[in-house]
PDB file of C-alpha atoms and ligand atoms in Angstrom:
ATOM      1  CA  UNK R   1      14.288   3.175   9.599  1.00 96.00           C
ATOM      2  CA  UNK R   2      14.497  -0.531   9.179  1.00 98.00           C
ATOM      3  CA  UNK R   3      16.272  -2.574   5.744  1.00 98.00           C
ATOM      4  CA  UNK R   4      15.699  -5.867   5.512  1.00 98.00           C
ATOM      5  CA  UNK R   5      16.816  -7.633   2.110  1.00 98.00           C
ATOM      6  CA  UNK R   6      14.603 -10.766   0.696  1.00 98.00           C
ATOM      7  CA  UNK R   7      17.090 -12.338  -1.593  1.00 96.00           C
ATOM      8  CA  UNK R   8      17.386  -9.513  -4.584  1.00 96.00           C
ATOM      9  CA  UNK R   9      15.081  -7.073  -3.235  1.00 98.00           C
ATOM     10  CA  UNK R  10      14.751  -4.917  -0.183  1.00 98.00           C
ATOM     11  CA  UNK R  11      11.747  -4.273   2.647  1.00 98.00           C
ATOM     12  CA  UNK R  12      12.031  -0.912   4.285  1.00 98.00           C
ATOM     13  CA  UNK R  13      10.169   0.833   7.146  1.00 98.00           C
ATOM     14  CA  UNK R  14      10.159   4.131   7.861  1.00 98.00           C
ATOM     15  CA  UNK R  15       7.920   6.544  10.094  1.00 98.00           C
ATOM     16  CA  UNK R  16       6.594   8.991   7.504  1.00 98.00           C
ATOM     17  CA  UNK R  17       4.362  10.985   5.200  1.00 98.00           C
ATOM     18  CA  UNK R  18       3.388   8.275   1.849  1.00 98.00           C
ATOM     19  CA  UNK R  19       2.579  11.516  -0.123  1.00 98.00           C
ATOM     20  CA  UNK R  20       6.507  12.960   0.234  1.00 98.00           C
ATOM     21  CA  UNK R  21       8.035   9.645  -0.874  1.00 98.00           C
ATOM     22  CA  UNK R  22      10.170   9.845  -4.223  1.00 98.00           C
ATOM     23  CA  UNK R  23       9.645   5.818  -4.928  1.00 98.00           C
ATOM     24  CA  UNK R  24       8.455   4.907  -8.205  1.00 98.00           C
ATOM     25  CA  UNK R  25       4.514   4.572  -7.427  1.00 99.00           C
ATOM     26  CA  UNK R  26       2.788   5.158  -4.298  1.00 99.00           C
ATOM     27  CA  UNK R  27       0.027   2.864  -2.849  1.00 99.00           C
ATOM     28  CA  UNK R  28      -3.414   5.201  -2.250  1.00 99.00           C
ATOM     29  CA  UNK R  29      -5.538   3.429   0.603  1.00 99.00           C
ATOM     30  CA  UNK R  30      -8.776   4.066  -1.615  1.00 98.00           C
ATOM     31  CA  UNK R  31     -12.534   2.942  -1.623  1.00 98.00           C
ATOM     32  CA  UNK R  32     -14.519   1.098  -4.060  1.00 98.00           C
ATOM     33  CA  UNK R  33     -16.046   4.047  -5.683  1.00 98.00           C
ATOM     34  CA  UNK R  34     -12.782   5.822  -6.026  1.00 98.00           C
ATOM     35  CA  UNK R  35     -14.033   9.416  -4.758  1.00 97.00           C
ATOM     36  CA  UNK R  36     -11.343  11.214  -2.683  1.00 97.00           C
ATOM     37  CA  UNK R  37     -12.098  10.614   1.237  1.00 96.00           C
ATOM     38  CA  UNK R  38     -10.005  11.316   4.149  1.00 97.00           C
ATOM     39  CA  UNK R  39      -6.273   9.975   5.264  1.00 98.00           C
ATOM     40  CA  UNK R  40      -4.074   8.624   3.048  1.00 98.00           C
ATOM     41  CA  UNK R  41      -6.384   9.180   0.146  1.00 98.00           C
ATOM     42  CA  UNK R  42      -6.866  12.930   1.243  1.00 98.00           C
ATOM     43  CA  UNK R  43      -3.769  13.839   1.781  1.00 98.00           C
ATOM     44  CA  UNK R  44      -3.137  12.261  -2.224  1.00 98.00           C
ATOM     45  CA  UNK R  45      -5.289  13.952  -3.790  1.00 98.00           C
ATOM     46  CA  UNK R  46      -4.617  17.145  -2.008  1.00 98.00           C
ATOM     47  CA  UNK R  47      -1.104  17.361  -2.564  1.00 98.00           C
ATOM     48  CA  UNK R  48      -1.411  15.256  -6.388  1.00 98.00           C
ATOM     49  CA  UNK R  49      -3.832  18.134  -7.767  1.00 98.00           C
ATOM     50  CA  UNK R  50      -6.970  17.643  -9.618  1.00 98.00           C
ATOM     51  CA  UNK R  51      -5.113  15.276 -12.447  1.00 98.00           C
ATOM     52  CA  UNK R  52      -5.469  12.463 -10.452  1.00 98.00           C
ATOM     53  CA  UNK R  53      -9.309  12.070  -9.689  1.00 98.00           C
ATOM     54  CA  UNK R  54      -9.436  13.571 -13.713  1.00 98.00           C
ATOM     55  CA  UNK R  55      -7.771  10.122 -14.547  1.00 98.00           C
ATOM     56  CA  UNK R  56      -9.572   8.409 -12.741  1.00 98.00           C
ATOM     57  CA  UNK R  57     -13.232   9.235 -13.417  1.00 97.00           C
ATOM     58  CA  UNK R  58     -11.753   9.309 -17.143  1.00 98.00           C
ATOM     59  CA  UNK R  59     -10.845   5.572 -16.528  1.00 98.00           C
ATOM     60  CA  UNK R  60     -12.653   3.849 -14.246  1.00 98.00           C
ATOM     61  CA  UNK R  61     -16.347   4.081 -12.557  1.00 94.00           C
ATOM     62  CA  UNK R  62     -15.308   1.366  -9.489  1.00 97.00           C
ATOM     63  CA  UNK R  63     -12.405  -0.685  -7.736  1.00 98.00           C
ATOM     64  CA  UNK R  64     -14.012  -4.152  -5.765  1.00 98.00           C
ATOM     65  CA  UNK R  65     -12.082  -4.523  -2.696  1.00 98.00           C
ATOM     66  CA  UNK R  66      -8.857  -6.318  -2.808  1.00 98.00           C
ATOM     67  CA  UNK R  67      -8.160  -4.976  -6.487  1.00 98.00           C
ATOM     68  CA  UNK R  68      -6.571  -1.727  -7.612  1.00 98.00           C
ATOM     69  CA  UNK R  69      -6.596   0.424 -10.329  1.00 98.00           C
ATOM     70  CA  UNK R  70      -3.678   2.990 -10.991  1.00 98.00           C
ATOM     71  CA  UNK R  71      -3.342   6.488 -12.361  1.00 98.00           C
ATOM     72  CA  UNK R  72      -0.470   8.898 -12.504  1.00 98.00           C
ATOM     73  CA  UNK R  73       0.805  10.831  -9.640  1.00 98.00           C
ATOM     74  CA  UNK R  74       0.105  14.688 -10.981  1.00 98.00           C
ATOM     75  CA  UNK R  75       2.475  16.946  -8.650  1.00 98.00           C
ATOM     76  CA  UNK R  76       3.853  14.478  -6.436  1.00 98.00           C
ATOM     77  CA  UNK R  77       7.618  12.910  -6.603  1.00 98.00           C
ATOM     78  CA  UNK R  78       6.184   9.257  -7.791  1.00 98.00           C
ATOM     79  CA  UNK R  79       5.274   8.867 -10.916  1.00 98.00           C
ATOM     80  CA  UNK R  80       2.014   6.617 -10.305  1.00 99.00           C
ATOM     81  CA  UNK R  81      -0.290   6.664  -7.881  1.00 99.00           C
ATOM     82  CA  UNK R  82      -2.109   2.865  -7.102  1.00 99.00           C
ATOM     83  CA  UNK R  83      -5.226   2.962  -5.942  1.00 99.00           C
ATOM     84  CA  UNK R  84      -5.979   0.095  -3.788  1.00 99.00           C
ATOM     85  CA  UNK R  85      -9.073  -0.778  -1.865  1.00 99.00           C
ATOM     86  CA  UNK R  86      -8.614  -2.516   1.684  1.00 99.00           C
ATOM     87  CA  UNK R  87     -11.375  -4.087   3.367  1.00 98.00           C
ATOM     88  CA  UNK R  88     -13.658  -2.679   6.312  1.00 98.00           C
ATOM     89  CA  UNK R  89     -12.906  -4.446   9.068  1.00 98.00           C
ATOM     90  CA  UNK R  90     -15.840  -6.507  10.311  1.00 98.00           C
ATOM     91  CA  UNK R  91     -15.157  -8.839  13.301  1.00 97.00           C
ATOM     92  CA  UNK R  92     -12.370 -10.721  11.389  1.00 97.00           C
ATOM     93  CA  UNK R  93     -14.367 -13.528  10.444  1.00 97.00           C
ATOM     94  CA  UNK R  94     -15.720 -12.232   6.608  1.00 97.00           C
ATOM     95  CA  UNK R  95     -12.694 -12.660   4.903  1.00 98.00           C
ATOM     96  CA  UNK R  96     -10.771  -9.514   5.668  1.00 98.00           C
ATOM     97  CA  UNK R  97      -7.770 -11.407   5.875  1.00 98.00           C
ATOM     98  CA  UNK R  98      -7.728 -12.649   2.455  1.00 98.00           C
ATOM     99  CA  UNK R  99      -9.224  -9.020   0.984  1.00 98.00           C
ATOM    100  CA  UNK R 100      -6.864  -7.228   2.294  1.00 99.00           C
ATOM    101  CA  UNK R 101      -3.658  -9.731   0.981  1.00 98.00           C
ATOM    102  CA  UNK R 102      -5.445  -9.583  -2.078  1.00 98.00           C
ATOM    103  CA  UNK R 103      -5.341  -5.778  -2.046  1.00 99.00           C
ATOM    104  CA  UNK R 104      -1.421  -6.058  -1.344  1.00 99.00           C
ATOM    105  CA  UNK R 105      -0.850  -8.520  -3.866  1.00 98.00           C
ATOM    106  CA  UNK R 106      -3.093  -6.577  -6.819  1.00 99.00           C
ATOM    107  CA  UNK R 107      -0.954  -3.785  -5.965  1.00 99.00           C
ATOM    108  CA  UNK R 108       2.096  -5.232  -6.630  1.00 99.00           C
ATOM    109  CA  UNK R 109       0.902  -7.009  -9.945  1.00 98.00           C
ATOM    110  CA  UNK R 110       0.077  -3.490 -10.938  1.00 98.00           C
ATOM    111  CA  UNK R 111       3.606  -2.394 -10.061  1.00 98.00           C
ATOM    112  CA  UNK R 112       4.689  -5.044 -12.334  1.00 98.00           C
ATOM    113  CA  UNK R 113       2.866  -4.807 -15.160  1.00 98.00           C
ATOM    114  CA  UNK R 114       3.936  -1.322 -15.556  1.00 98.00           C
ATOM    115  CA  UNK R 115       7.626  -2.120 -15.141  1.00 98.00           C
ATOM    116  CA  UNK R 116       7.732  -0.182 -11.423  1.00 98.00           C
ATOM    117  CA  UNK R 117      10.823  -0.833  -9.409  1.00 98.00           C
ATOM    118  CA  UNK R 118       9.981   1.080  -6.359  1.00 99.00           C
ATOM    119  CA  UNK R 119       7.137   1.679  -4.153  1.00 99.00           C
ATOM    120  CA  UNK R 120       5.665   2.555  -1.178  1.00 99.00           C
ATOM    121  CA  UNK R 121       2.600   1.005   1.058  1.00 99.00           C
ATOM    122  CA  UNK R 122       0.914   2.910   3.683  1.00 99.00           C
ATOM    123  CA  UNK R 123      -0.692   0.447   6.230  1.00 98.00           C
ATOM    124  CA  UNK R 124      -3.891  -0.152   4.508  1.00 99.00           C
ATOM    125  CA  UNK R 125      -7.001  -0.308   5.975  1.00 98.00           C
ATOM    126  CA  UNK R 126      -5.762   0.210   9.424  1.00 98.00           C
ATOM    127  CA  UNK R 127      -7.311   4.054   9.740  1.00 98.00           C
ATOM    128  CA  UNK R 128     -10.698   4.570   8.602  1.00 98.00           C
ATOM    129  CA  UNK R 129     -11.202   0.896   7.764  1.00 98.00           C
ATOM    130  CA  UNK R 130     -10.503  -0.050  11.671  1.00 98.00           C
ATOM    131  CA  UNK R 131      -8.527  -3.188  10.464  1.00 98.00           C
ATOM    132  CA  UNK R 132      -6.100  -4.010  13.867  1.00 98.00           C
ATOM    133  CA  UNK R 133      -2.850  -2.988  13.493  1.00 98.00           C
ATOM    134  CA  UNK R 134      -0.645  -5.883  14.540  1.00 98.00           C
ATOM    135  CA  UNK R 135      -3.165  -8.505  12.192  1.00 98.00           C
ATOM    136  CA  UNK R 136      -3.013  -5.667   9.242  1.00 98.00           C
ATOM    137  CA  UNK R 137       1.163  -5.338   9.804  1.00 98.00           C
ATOM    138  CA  UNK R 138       1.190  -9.253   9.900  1.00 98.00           C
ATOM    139  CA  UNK R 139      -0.961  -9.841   6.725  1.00 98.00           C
ATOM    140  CA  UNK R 140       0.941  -6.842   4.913  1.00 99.00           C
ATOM    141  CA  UNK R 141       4.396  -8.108   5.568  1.00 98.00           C
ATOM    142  CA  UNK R 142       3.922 -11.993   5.135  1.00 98.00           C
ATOM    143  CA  UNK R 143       2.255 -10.840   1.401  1.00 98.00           C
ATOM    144  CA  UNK R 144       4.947  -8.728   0.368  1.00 98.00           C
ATOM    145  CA  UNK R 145       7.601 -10.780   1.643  1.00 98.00           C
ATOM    146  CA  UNK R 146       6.117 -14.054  -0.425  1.00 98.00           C
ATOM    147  CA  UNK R 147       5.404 -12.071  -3.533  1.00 98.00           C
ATOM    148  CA  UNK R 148       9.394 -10.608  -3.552  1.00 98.00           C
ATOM    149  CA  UNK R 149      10.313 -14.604  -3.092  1.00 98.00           C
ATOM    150  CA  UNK R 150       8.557 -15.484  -6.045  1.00 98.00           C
ATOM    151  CA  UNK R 151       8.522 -12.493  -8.652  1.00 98.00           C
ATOM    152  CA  UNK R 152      12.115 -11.084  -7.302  1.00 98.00           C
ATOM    153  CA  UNK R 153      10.787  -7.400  -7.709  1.00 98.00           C
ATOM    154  CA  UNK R 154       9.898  -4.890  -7.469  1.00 98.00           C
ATOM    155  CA  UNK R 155      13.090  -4.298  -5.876  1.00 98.00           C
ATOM    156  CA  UNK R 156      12.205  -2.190  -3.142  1.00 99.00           C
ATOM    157  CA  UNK R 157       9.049  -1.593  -1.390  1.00 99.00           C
ATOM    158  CA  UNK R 158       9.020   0.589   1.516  1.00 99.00           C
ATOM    159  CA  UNK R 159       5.999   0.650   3.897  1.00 99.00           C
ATOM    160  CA  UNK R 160       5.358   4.298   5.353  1.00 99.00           C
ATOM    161  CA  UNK R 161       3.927   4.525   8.514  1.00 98.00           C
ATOM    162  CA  UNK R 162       2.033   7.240  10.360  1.00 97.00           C
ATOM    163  CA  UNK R 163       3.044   7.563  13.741  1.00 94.00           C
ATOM    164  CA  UNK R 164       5.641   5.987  15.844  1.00 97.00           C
ATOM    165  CA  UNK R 165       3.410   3.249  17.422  1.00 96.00           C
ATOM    166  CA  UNK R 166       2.576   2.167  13.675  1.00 98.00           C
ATOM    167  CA  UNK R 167       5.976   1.629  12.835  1.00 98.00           C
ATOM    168  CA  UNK R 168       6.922   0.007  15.816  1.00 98.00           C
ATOM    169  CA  UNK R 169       4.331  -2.415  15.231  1.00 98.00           C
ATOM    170  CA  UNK R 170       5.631  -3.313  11.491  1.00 98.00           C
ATOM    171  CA  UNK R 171       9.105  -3.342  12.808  1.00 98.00           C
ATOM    172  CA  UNK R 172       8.137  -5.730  15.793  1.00 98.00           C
ATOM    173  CA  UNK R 173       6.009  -7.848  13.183  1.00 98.00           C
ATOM    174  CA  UNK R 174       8.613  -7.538  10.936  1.00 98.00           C
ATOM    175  CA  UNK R 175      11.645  -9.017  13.393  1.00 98.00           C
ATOM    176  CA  UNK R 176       9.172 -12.442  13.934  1.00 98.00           C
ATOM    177  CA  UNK R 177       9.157 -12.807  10.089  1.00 97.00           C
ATOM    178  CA  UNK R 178      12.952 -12.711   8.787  1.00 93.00           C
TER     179      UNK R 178
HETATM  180  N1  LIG I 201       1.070   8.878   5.136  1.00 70.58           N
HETATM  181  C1  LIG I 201       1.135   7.595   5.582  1.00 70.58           C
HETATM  182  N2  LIG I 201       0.182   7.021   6.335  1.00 70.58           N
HETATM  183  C2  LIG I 201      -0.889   7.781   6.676  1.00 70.58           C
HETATM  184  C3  LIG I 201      -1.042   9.115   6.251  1.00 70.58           C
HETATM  185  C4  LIG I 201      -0.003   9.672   5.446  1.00 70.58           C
HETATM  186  N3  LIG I 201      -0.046  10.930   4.988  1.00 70.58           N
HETATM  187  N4  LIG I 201      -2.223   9.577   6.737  1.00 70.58           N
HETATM  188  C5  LIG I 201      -2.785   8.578   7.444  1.00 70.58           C
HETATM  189  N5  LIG I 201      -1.971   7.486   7.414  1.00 70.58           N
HETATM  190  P1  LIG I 201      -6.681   5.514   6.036  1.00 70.58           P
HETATM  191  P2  LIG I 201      -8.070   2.993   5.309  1.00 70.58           P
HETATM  192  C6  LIG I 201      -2.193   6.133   8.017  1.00 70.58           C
HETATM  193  O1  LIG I 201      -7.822   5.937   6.876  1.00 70.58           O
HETATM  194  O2  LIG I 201      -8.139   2.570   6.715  1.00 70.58           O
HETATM  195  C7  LIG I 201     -10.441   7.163   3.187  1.00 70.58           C
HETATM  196  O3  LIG I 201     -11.486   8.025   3.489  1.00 70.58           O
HETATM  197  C8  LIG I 201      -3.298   5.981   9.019  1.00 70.58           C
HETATM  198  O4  LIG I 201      -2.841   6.339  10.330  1.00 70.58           O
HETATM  199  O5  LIG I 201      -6.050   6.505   5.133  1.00 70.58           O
HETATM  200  O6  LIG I 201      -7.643   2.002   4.273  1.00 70.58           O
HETATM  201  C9  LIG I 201     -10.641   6.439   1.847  1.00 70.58           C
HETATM  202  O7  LIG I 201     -11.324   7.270   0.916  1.00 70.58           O
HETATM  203  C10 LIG I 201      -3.582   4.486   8.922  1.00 70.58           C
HETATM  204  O8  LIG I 201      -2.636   3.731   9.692  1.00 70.58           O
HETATM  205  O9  LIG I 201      -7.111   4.260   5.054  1.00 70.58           O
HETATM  206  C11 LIG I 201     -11.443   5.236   2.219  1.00 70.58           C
HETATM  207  O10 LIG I 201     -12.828   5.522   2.241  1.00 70.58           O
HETATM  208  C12 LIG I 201      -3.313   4.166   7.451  1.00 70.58           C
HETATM  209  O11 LIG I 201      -2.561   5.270   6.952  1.00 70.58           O
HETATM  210  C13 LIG I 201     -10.952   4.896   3.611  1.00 70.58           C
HETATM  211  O12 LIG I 201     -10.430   6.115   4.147  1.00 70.58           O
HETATM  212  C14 LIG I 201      -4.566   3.980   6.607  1.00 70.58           C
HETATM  213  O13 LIG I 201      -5.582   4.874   7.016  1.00 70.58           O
HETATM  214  C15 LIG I 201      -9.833   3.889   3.606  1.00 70.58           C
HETATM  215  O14 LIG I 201      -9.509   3.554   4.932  1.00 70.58           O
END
């Protein structure tokens, strides 16, 4: 586990499951149509219950990449679930980069509009989406770390990683950038 703090607020990264974590809200790495697929957004929806995709369809027909809708968590520990849709990774040159900071930062707007202190990222897009690690870590941490410098929450957001070569990754990453 790494702690870094970013004035007020704190950055952790731990090797983990995102569906066990007890933070506030936890970040879904969901597609544009919003219908349960595999990964991060499996393992959600399997362990959440049928509530969640109920919500869902009840709310919202679509997601555009980069944006993110959010729902509440049905049996998990968190309280809200955040659905937020990464980009497929192309050849780095149609405008992942900024899709998938704007997928970050969405996410966190969400966690502030509904007053949420704590939350936790997995590394989106970096699974099914095939978005390279190191650039994905790099764009993830840089966006997080500028939004807690300017909106001074949510206090802590914790990135969950799967697998021990993900986290070292974010950690390295991570090390270059505080
Ligand atoms: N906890 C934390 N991280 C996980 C977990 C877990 N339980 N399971 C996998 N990861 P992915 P994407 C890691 O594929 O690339 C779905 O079908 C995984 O190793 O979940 O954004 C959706 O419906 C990888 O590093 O999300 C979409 O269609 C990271 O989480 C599409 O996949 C993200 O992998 C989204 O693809």
């Amino acid at each position: 586990m790494k702690r870094v703090k970013i004035e007020d607020c704190v950055i952790e990264l731990i090797q983990g499951d995102i569906t066990e974590q007890d933070t506030e809200a936890i970040v879904n790495a969901a597609n544009e149509r919003l219908i349960p697929g595999g990964g991060v957004d499996g393992a959600i929806h399997r362990k959440g219950g049928p509530s969640i995709l109920e919500e869902l369809k009840s709310k919202y027909t679509y997601c555009p990449t980069g944006q993110a809708v959010i729902t509440g968590a049905g049996n998990l520990k968190a309280k809200y679930v955040i659905h937020a849709v990464g980009p497929i990774y192309k050849d780095g040159k149609s405008g992942e980069l900024e899709l998938l900071e704007s997928a970050y930062k969405n996410s966190l707007l969400k966690a502030l509009e509904f007053n949420i202190n704590s939350i936790s990222f997995p590394a989106l897009s970096t699974g099914a989406y095939g978005y390279p690690l190191e650039d994905a870590a790099k764009v993830a941490l840089k966006t997080v770390i500028e939004f807690l410098k300017s909106y001074q929450k949510p206090k802590l957001v914790r990135f969950v990683l799967w697998g021990e070569q993900s986290y070292k990754i974010f950690e390295k990453v991570l090390n270059t950038l505080v």
